[in-house]
Amino acid sequence: MLSLTPVMLRGDCCIPQKALFLADVPDGIYRVTVLAGDKLADTCTVIRTGAGKFVLEPLVVPEGQYVWESFILRVSGGQLKLSFSGAAPRINAVEIQPDHEALVLYLAGDSTVTDQGEDGYPYAGWGQLLPLVFKPGVAVDNRALSGRSSKSFIGEGHLQAIAADLRPRDYLFIQFGHNDSKNDEARHTEPFTTYKEYLGQMVSAAREAGAYPVLITPMQRRWFDREGAIIDSHGDYLTAMRELAAEGTVPLIDLEAKSRRLFETYGPEGCKELFMWSYPGEFLKHPAGVQDNTHFQILGARLLSQLVAEGIREAGLSDLVIHLRQGD
């Protein structure tokens, strides 16, 4: 930590539009604190880490004012990476300190959970927005990967990699189901046999490490009937996960039920604001437009992350509840 006075830190601000900050640090858990603001102008700074994970709400600071904000990251690969954007970004200082008290919340899942790269903007998974629901004290390590089922995630060694990093009192959130019904051999599972078996392996890996597993039912797709009700797209996979949670006394966040209510509130047309629907030319990265009823824009991913936070409270996950931001 640099021994600098606040006045010295405010003397020269960085204007890092689309800039990257890279720091070589040992693998571990860190508290990152930034100083944002400008003496002469209003500022708005968006900070992301890794492939595009949001770590803070946009830092909107009036002219002549400054704000310190902190967040927790788990660094792997020996390098901490931050990117800065926003309408008028200003960063005056970055402080990086090891944090030996913070919990790590690992995510295992598919494309609806994973961190989507900035090159696909506004495409986002709910795990990408989940850090925003937490105060400093929890690091979200999103290991979800596009296209994976419970079977292929384990078969490719991703559960083994998570198990090697899990510590007592960490959490492993598990959401699969979108790809388990695929017909290819690498991914297909049967709801009441292999699907439950692979989910059970993930639950066991967490418990063997002294960590806490949490099952999350997969959210629904944007499939509506003529009356504006959601058409279920997961069938027995939902029943199987709920059975496993009850049989193994595993906390369950029923994101399927929560997403159904959310989508039906928005309706068939309103839901396009949540899913990756766009007109030709609306988004630079998708010039031809998109009509995707499974994946989410940032708004949809953010609302789903808030539903997960709601589920954390309902499940009584006390170590996480105490770190939730007010309102999430």
Short mmCIF file of C-alpha atoms in Angstrom, two decimals:
data_model
loop_
_atom_site.label_atom_id
_atom_site.label_comp_id
_atom_site.label_asym_id
_atom_site.label_seq_id
_atom_site.Cartn_x
_atom_site.Cartn_y
_atom_site.Cartn_z
CA MET A 1 0.00 0.00 0.00
CA LEU A 2 1.41 3.40 -1.00
CA SER A 3 1.72 5.96 1.76
CA LEU A 4 0.10 8.90 -0.03
CA THR A 5 -2.18 11.61 1.30
CA PRO A 6 -5.66 12.01 -0.20
CA VAL A 7 -4.62 15.37 -1.72
CA MET A 8 -1.69 13.78 -3.50
CA LEU A 9 -3.91 11.03 -4.91
CA ARG A 10 -6.33 13.58 -6.33
CA GLY A 11 -3.67 15.62 -8.07
CA ASP A 12 -3.47 13.60 -11.27
CA CYS A 13 -6.40 11.49 -12.47
CA CYS A 14 -6.31 8.86 -15.16
CA ILE A 15 -8.85 9.03 -17.98
CA PRO A 16 -8.75 5.37 -18.99
CA GLN A 17 -11.48 4.98 -21.63
CA LYS A 18 -11.28 1.32 -22.64
CA ALA A 19 -7.95 1.06 -20.83
CA LEU A 20 -6.67 -2.05 -19.09
CA PHE A 21 -4.93 -2.27 -15.73
CA LEU A 22 -2.78 -5.38 -15.32
CA ALA A 23 -0.95 -6.38 -12.16
CA ASP A 24 1.18 -9.50 -11.73
CA VAL A 25 0.30 -10.92 -8.31
CA PRO A 26 0.43 -14.38 -6.74
CA ASP A 27 -2.77 -16.40 -7.07
CA GLY A 28 -5.12 -15.68 -4.19
CA ILE A 29 -7.94 -13.53 -2.92
CA TYR A 30 -7.58 -9.75 -2.96
CA ARG A 31 -9.46 -6.67 -1.84
CA VAL A 32 -9.20 -4.05 -4.58
CA THR A 33 -9.98 -0.45 -3.67
CA VAL A 34 -10.26 2.32 -6.25
CA LEU A 35 -10.48 6.10 -5.95
CA ALA A 36 -12.78 7.66 -8.57
CA GLY A 37 -13.61 11.30 -9.28
CA ASP A 38 -12.33 14.52 -10.81
CA LYS A 39 -11.91 18.06 -9.56
CA LEU A 40 -13.21 19.62 -12.80
CA ALA A 41 -15.87 17.29 -14.20
CA ASP A 42 -18.69 14.88 -13.42
CA THR A 43 -17.49 11.31 -13.86
CA CYS A 44 -18.98 7.87 -14.61
CA THR A 45 -16.69 4.84 -14.39
CA VAL A 46 -17.53 1.20 -15.13
CA ILE A 47 -15.06 -1.41 -13.90
CA ARG A 48 -14.90 -5.02 -15.05
CA THR A 49 -12.49 -7.84 -14.43
CA GLY A 50 -11.42 -10.87 -16.42
CA ALA A 51 -13.48 -11.58 -19.51
CA GLY A 52 -16.12 -8.98 -18.64
CA LYS A 53 -17.36 -9.57 -15.09
CA PHE A 54 -18.90 -6.50 -13.46
CA VAL A 55 -17.48 -5.79 -10.00
CA LEU A 56 -19.23 -2.54 -8.98
CA GLU A 57 -22.22 -0.49 -9.98
CA PRO A 58 -21.15 2.41 -12.24
CA LEU A 59 -19.26 4.92 -10.12
CA VAL A 60 -21.11 8.19 -10.76
CA VAL A 61 -19.28 11.01 -8.97
CA PRO A 62 -20.18 14.73 -9.22
CA GLU A 63 -17.61 17.36 -10.17
CA GLY A 64 -15.16 18.12 -7.38
CA GLN A 65 -15.95 14.98 -5.40
CA TYR A 66 -14.18 11.66 -4.95
CA VAL A 67 -15.25 8.20 -3.75
CA TRP A 68 -13.40 5.13 -2.52
CA GLU A 69 -15.01 1.79 -3.41
CA SER A 70 -13.83 -1.77 -2.78
CA PHE A 71 -14.54 -5.23 -4.16
CA ILE A 72 -13.12 -8.74 -3.75
CA LEU A 73 -11.47 -10.80 -6.50
CA ARG A 74 -10.00 -14.25 -6.67
CA VAL A 75 -6.95 -14.14 -8.93
CA SER A 76 -5.72 -17.18 -10.86
CA GLY A 77 -3.03 -17.35 -13.50
CA GLY A 78 -0.82 -14.82 -11.71
CA GLN A 79 -2.42 -11.68 -13.11
CA LEU A 80 -5.15 -9.31 -11.95
CA LYS A 81 -6.94 -7.62 -14.84
CA LEU A 82 -9.27 -4.61 -14.69
CA SER A 83 -10.87 -2.76 -17.59
CA PHE A 84 -12.30 0.75 -17.38
CA SER A 85 -15.11 2.26 -19.42
CA GLY A 86 -18.17 4.46 -18.91
CA ALA A 87 -19.39 7.86 -20.07
CA ALA A 88 -16.55 9.74 -18.35
CA PRO A 89 -14.21 7.36 -16.50
CA ARG A 90 -11.74 8.64 -13.92
CA ILE A 91 -9.50 6.51 -11.73
CA ASN A 92 -6.99 8.18 -9.43
CA ALA A 93 -5.68 5.22 -7.46
CA VAL A 94 -5.88 1.43 -7.27
CA GLU A 95 -4.97 -0.36 -4.05
CA ILE A 96 -4.55 -4.16 -3.99
CA GLN A 97 -4.31 -6.04 -0.71
CA PRO A 98 -4.56 -9.76 0.13
CA ASP A 99 -7.80 -10.66 1.89
CA HIS A 100 -7.62 -13.75 4.10
CA GLU A 101 -11.15 -13.49 5.46
CA ALA A 102 -13.25 -13.28 2.29
CA LEU A 103 -15.37 -16.21 1.13
CA VAL A 104 -15.32 -17.48 -2.45
CA LEU A 105 -18.56 -18.33 -4.23
CA TYR A 106 -17.83 -20.64 -7.17
CA LEU A 107 -20.30 -21.00 -10.02
CA ALA A 108 -20.66 -24.16 -12.10
CA GLY A 109 -23.02 -23.85 -15.05
CA ASP A 110 -23.56 -23.10 -18.71
CA SER A 111 -23.87 -20.08 -21.04
CA THR A 112 -26.76 -18.59 -19.07
CA VAL A 113 -24.40 -18.27 -16.08
CA THR A 114 -20.95 -17.67 -17.57
CA ASP A 115 -19.02 -14.41 -18.00
CA GLN A 116 -19.59 -13.38 -21.60
CA GLY A 117 -16.78 -11.37 -23.22
CA GLU A 118 -17.14 -7.67 -23.96
CA ASP A 119 -16.88 -8.49 -27.66
CA GLY A 120 -20.44 -9.86 -27.46
CA TYR A 121 -21.98 -6.82 -25.73
CA PRO A 122 -24.71 -6.71 -24.42
CA TYR A 123 -24.71 -10.52 -24.09
CA ALA A 124 -24.30 -11.55 -20.42
CA GLY A 125 -24.79 -14.46 -18.02
CA TRP A 126 -26.30 -13.93 -14.59
CA GLY A 127 -23.05 -14.97 -12.90
CA GLN A 128 -21.37 -12.05 -14.63
CA LEU A 129 -23.59 -9.64 -12.70
CA LEU A 130 -23.69 -11.55 -9.42
CA PRO A 131 -20.74 -9.66 -7.83
CA LEU A 132 -22.91 -6.53 -7.82
CA VAL A 133 -25.24 -7.99 -5.18
CA PHE A 134 -22.40 -8.40 -2.66
CA LYS A 135 -20.54 -6.00 -0.44
CA PRO A 136 -16.78 -6.61 -0.04
CA GLY A 137 -16.40 -9.95 1.71
CA VAL A 138 -17.37 -12.35 -1.10
CA ALA A 139 -15.46 -13.10 -4.30
CA VAL A 140 -17.51 -14.59 -7.15
CA ASP A 141 -15.38 -17.03 -9.15
CA ASN A 142 -17.44 -17.86 -12.21
CA ARG A 143 -16.33 -21.21 -13.68
CA ALA A 144 -19.49 -21.68 -15.80
CA LEU A 145 -18.85 -22.38 -19.49
CA SER A 146 -21.02 -22.10 -22.57
CA GLY A 147 -22.47 -25.29 -24.00
CA ARG A 148 -21.78 -27.51 -21.01
CA SER A 149 -24.09 -30.01 -19.38
CA SER A 150 -23.58 -31.57 -15.96
CA LYS A 151 -21.90 -34.49 -17.74
CA SER A 152 -19.54 -32.57 -20.03
CA PHE A 153 -18.57 -30.10 -17.27
CA ILE A 154 -17.30 -33.00 -15.17
CA GLY A 155 -15.94 -34.95 -18.14
CA GLU A 156 -13.74 -32.04 -19.20
CA GLY A 157 -12.23 -31.75 -15.71
CA HIS A 158 -13.84 -28.49 -14.60
CA LEU A 159 -15.30 -29.89 -11.38
CA GLN A 160 -11.90 -31.33 -10.49
CA ALA A 161 -10.34 -27.88 -10.98
CA ILE A 162 -12.92 -26.27 -8.69
CA ALA A 163 -12.48 -29.00 -6.06
CA ALA A 164 -8.76 -28.28 -5.95
CA ASP A 165 -9.47 -24.65 -4.99
CA LEU A 166 -12.43 -25.07 -2.64
CA ARG A 167 -11.83 -24.23 1.03
CA PRO A 168 -13.97 -24.81 4.10
CA ARG A 169 -16.92 -22.36 4.22
CA ASP A 170 -16.70 -21.50 0.50
CA TYR A 171 -19.80 -22.04 -1.65
CA LEU A 172 -20.43 -23.92 -4.89
CA PHE A 173 -23.57 -22.87 -6.79
CA ILE A 174 -24.62 -25.42 -9.40
CA GLN A 175 -26.98 -24.74 -12.33
CA PHE A 176 -27.29 -27.21 -15.22
CA GLY A 177 -30.17 -28.41 -17.37
CA HIS A 178 -30.19 -26.36 -20.57
CA ASN A 179 -27.77 -28.72 -22.33
CA ASP A 180 -28.40 -32.00 -20.54
CA SER A 181 -31.25 -32.79 -22.89
CA LYS A 182 -29.03 -32.45 -25.97
CA ASN A 183 -28.76 -35.67 -27.96
CA ASP A 184 -24.96 -35.81 -28.35
CA GLU A 185 -23.09 -38.38 -26.29
CA ALA A 186 -20.76 -35.86 -24.64
CA ARG A 187 -23.61 -33.95 -23.00
CA HIS A 188 -26.79 -35.99 -22.78
CA THR A 189 -28.08 -37.14 -19.40
CA GLU A 190 -31.30 -38.77 -18.25
CA PRO A 191 -33.13 -36.71 -15.60
CA PHE A 192 -33.65 -39.31 -12.86
CA THR A 193 -30.43 -41.26 -13.35
CA THR A 194 -27.29 -39.73 -14.86
CA TYR A 195 -28.36 -36.09 -14.39
CA LYS A 196 -28.88 -36.63 -10.66
CA GLU A 197 -25.66 -38.65 -10.49
CA TYR A 198 -23.52 -35.88 -12.02
CA LEU A 199 -25.14 -33.21 -9.88
CA GLY A 200 -24.53 -35.47 -6.89
CA GLN A 201 -20.82 -35.61 -7.74
CA MET A 202 -20.69 -31.82 -7.58
CA VAL A 203 -22.51 -31.76 -4.25
CA SER A 204 -20.09 -34.36 -2.86
CA ALA A 205 -17.02 -32.47 -4.11
CA ALA A 206 -18.13 -29.36 -2.24
CA ARG A 207 -18.92 -31.21 0.97
CA GLU A 208 -15.65 -33.16 0.91
CA ALA A 209 -13.81 -29.81 0.88
CA GLY A 210 -15.87 -28.47 3.77
CA ALA A 211 -17.67 -26.09 1.41
CA TYR A 212 -21.41 -25.61 0.92
CA PRO A 213 -23.19 -26.79 -2.26
CA VAL A 214 -26.32 -25.01 -3.51
CA LEU A 215 -28.48 -26.30 -6.38
CA ILE A 216 -30.13 -23.81 -8.75
CA THR A 217 -32.88 -24.85 -11.14
CA PRO A 218 -32.29 -23.57 -14.71
CA MET A 219 -34.32 -20.52 -15.67
CA GLN A 220 -37.00 -20.75 -18.33
CA ARG A 221 -36.64 -19.64 -21.93
CA ARG A 222 -38.69 -16.96 -23.64
CA TRP A 223 -41.34 -19.43 -24.80
CA PHE A 224 -44.93 -18.22 -24.32
CA ASP A 225 -48.29 -19.72 -25.16
CA ARG A 226 -51.16 -17.67 -26.60
CA GLU A 227 -52.34 -16.67 -23.14
CA GLY A 228 -48.96 -15.19 -22.21
CA ALA A 229 -47.90 -18.05 -19.93
CA ILE A 230 -44.41 -19.55 -20.06
CA ILE A 231 -44.12 -22.94 -21.78
CA ASP A 232 -41.85 -25.18 -19.72
CA SER A 233 -38.68 -26.20 -21.58
CA HIS A 234 -36.96 -28.35 -18.92
CA GLY A 235 -39.52 -30.97 -17.89
CA ASP A 236 -38.21 -33.79 -15.71
CA TYR A 237 -34.82 -32.14 -15.20
CA LEU A 238 -36.53 -29.67 -12.85
CA THR A 239 -38.24 -32.44 -10.91
CA ALA A 240 -35.00 -34.39 -10.69
CA MET A 241 -33.02 -31.47 -9.28
CA ARG A 242 -35.72 -30.69 -6.73
CA GLU A 243 -35.75 -34.35 -5.69
CA LEU A 244 -31.97 -34.39 -5.29
CA ALA A 245 -32.09 -31.26 -3.13
CA ALA A 246 -34.71 -32.82 -0.87
CA GLU A 247 -33.00 -36.22 -0.70
CA GLY A 248 -29.58 -34.80 0.06
CA THR A 249 -30.69 -31.84 2.20
CA VAL A 250 -29.05 -29.46 -0.26
CA PRO A 251 -30.20 -25.82 -0.32
CA LEU A 252 -32.16 -25.06 -3.49
CA ILE A 253 -32.69 -21.75 -5.25
CA ASP A 254 -35.66 -22.26 -7.57
CA LEU A 255 -34.61 -19.93 -10.36
CA GLU A 256 -37.02 -21.68 -12.72
CA ALA A 257 -40.04 -20.59 -10.67
CA LYS A 258 -38.61 -17.13 -10.06
CA SER A 259 -37.75 -16.58 -13.74
CA ARG A 260 -41.19 -17.81 -14.82
CA ARG A 261 -42.85 -15.13 -12.69
CA LEU A 262 -40.44 -12.47 -13.92
CA PHE A 263 -40.89 -13.30 -17.61
CA GLU A 264 -44.67 -13.54 -17.37
CA THR A 265 -44.70 -10.11 -15.70
CA TYR A 266 -42.76 -8.64 -18.63
CA GLY A 267 -44.82 -10.56 -21.19
CA PRO A 268 -43.81 -11.89 -24.62
CA GLU A 269 -42.86 -8.49 -26.05
CA GLY A 270 -41.47 -6.92 -22.90
CA CYS A 271 -39.18 -9.93 -22.38
CA LYS A 272 -37.24 -8.97 -25.49
CA GLU A 273 -35.59 -6.29 -23.33
CA LEU A 274 -34.18 -9.07 -21.14
CA PHE A 275 -33.16 -11.62 -23.78
CA MET A 276 -30.70 -11.21 -26.65
CA TRP A 277 -33.22 -9.67 -29.01
CA SER A 278 -32.14 -6.71 -31.11
CA TYR A 279 -32.89 -4.99 -34.39
CA PRO A 280 -30.34 -4.82 -37.22
CA GLY A 281 -27.86 -2.07 -36.40
CA GLU A 282 -29.02 -1.70 -32.77
CA PHE A 283 -25.80 -3.11 -31.31
CA LEU A 284 -22.41 -2.69 -32.95
CA LYS A 285 -21.34 -6.25 -32.14
CA HIS A 286 -24.53 -7.71 -33.68
CA PRO A 287 -25.08 -5.73 -36.89
CA ALA A 288 -27.62 -8.19 -38.35
CA GLY A 289 -29.72 -8.23 -35.18
CA VAL A 290 -30.37 -11.19 -32.85
CA GLN A 291 -33.43 -13.27 -31.94
CA ASP A 292 -32.32 -15.43 -29.01
CA ASN A 293 -34.88 -16.83 -26.55
CA THR A 294 -32.33 -18.46 -24.21
CA HIS A 295 -29.54 -15.96 -23.53
CA PHE A 296 -29.68 -12.56 -21.88
CA GLN A 297 -28.82 -8.94 -22.31
CA ILE A 298 -27.21 -7.19 -19.35
CA LEU A 299 -30.60 -6.13 -17.97
CA GLY A 300 -31.94 -9.68 -17.98
CA ALA A 301 -28.76 -11.06 -16.43
CA ARG A 302 -28.89 -8.39 -13.73
CA LEU A 303 -32.50 -9.18 -12.85
CA LEU A 304 -31.69 -12.89 -12.64
CA SER A 305 -28.71 -12.19 -10.38
CA GLN A 306 -31.08 -10.29 -8.09
CA LEU A 307 -33.41 -13.30 -8.07
CA VAL A 308 -30.45 -15.46 -7.03
CA ALA A 309 -29.75 -12.98 -4.21
CA GLU A 310 -33.41 -13.28 -3.20
CA GLY A 311 -32.96 -17.05 -3.16
CA ILE A 312 -29.86 -16.73 -0.96
CA ARG A 313 -31.96 -14.90 1.63
CA GLU A 314 -34.82 -17.39 1.39
CA ALA A 315 -32.45 -20.35 1.77
CA GLY A 316 -30.94 -18.80 4.90
CA LEU A 317 -27.33 -18.94 3.64
CA SER A 318 -26.21 -16.77 6.54
CA ASP A 319 -22.53 -16.45 5.58
CA LEU A 320 -23.64 -14.93 2.27
CA VAL A 321 -26.70 -13.03 3.52
CA ILE A 322 -24.58 -10.80 5.77
CA HIS A 323 -22.64 -9.68 2.70
CA LEU A 324 -25.61 -8.90 0.45
CA ARG A 325 -26.08 -5.27 -0.43
CA GLN A 326 -29.24 -3.67 0.84
CA GLY A 327 -32.04 -4.09 -1.69
CA ASP A 328 -30.53 -7.21 -3.34
#
